Steps between C-alpha positions, in 0.01 A plus 500: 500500500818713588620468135103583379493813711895609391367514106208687561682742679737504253265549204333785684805712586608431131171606313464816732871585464390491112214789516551847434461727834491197731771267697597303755798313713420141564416432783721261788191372655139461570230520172488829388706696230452881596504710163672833494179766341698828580577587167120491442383725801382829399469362136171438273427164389138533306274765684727454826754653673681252714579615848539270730504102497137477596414726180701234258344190693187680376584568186644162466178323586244690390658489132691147462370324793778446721490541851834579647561634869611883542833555670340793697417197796837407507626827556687494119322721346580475077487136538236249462514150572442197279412137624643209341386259724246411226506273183750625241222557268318799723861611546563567051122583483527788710862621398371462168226759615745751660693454168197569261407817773548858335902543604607536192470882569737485789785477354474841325347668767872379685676549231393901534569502866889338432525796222376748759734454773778383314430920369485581848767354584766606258523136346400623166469868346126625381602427152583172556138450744318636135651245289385258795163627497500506089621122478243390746226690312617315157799249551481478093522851424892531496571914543472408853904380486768710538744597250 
């Protein structure tokens, strides 16, 4: 049963690891796999804004059905908590849910906020954040590169 619990575990933190805005470190013991949703908070998936656990545990199950457990109760707050003390089909059915949930959009909502304070921080000049901004807006459109 060891070996049974040790793949589903493994599966889990390997899916989640492979979805934009979400992650997780695998976990030593116990059941659960607690998923990292900061990059998320304060970001609009659908009609949303996400911000707190208990709004993406919401979001999560109103629109794909999957009922995780908010961090908030733990005191980790930007995590939520997945079971896989269940059969290793609920496990892919409902990471195949979190996959197929609108998070696409993440990535270049982060992507703005990386631009933004790499600008504030001196990282990269304001000509270099607008050729950022212009690649993300069409990555085909080549006038974006330097020359």
């Amino acid at each position: 049963m060891r070996k049974v619990f040790e793949e589903r575990r493994n599966y889990m933190v390997e899916r989640i690891n492979s979805i934009n805005g979400v992650s997780c470190r695998k976990p030593e013991g116990a059941f659960y796999v607690m998923m990292n949703i900061s990059l998320i908070k304060g970001k609009k998936i659908g009609d949303k804004v996400i911000n707190t656990s208990d709004d993406f545990c919401e979001l999560l199950l109103e629109k794909s059905l999957v009922a995780l457990v908010p961090g908030s109760g733990f005191g980790a707050e930007g995590f939520v908590r997945w079971s896989y003390a269940t059969s290793m089909e609920n496990i892919k059915k409902g990471l195949d849910r979190l996959a197929a949930a609108n998070l696409k959009n993440i990535s270049l909502t982060n992507f703005d906020t990386i631009v933004e304070v790499a600008a504030e921080t001196g990282y990269i000049q304001a000509a270099d954040k607008e050729r950022l901004i212009a690649f993300r807006n069409n990555p085909s459109d080549e006038s974006w590169i330097k020359v």
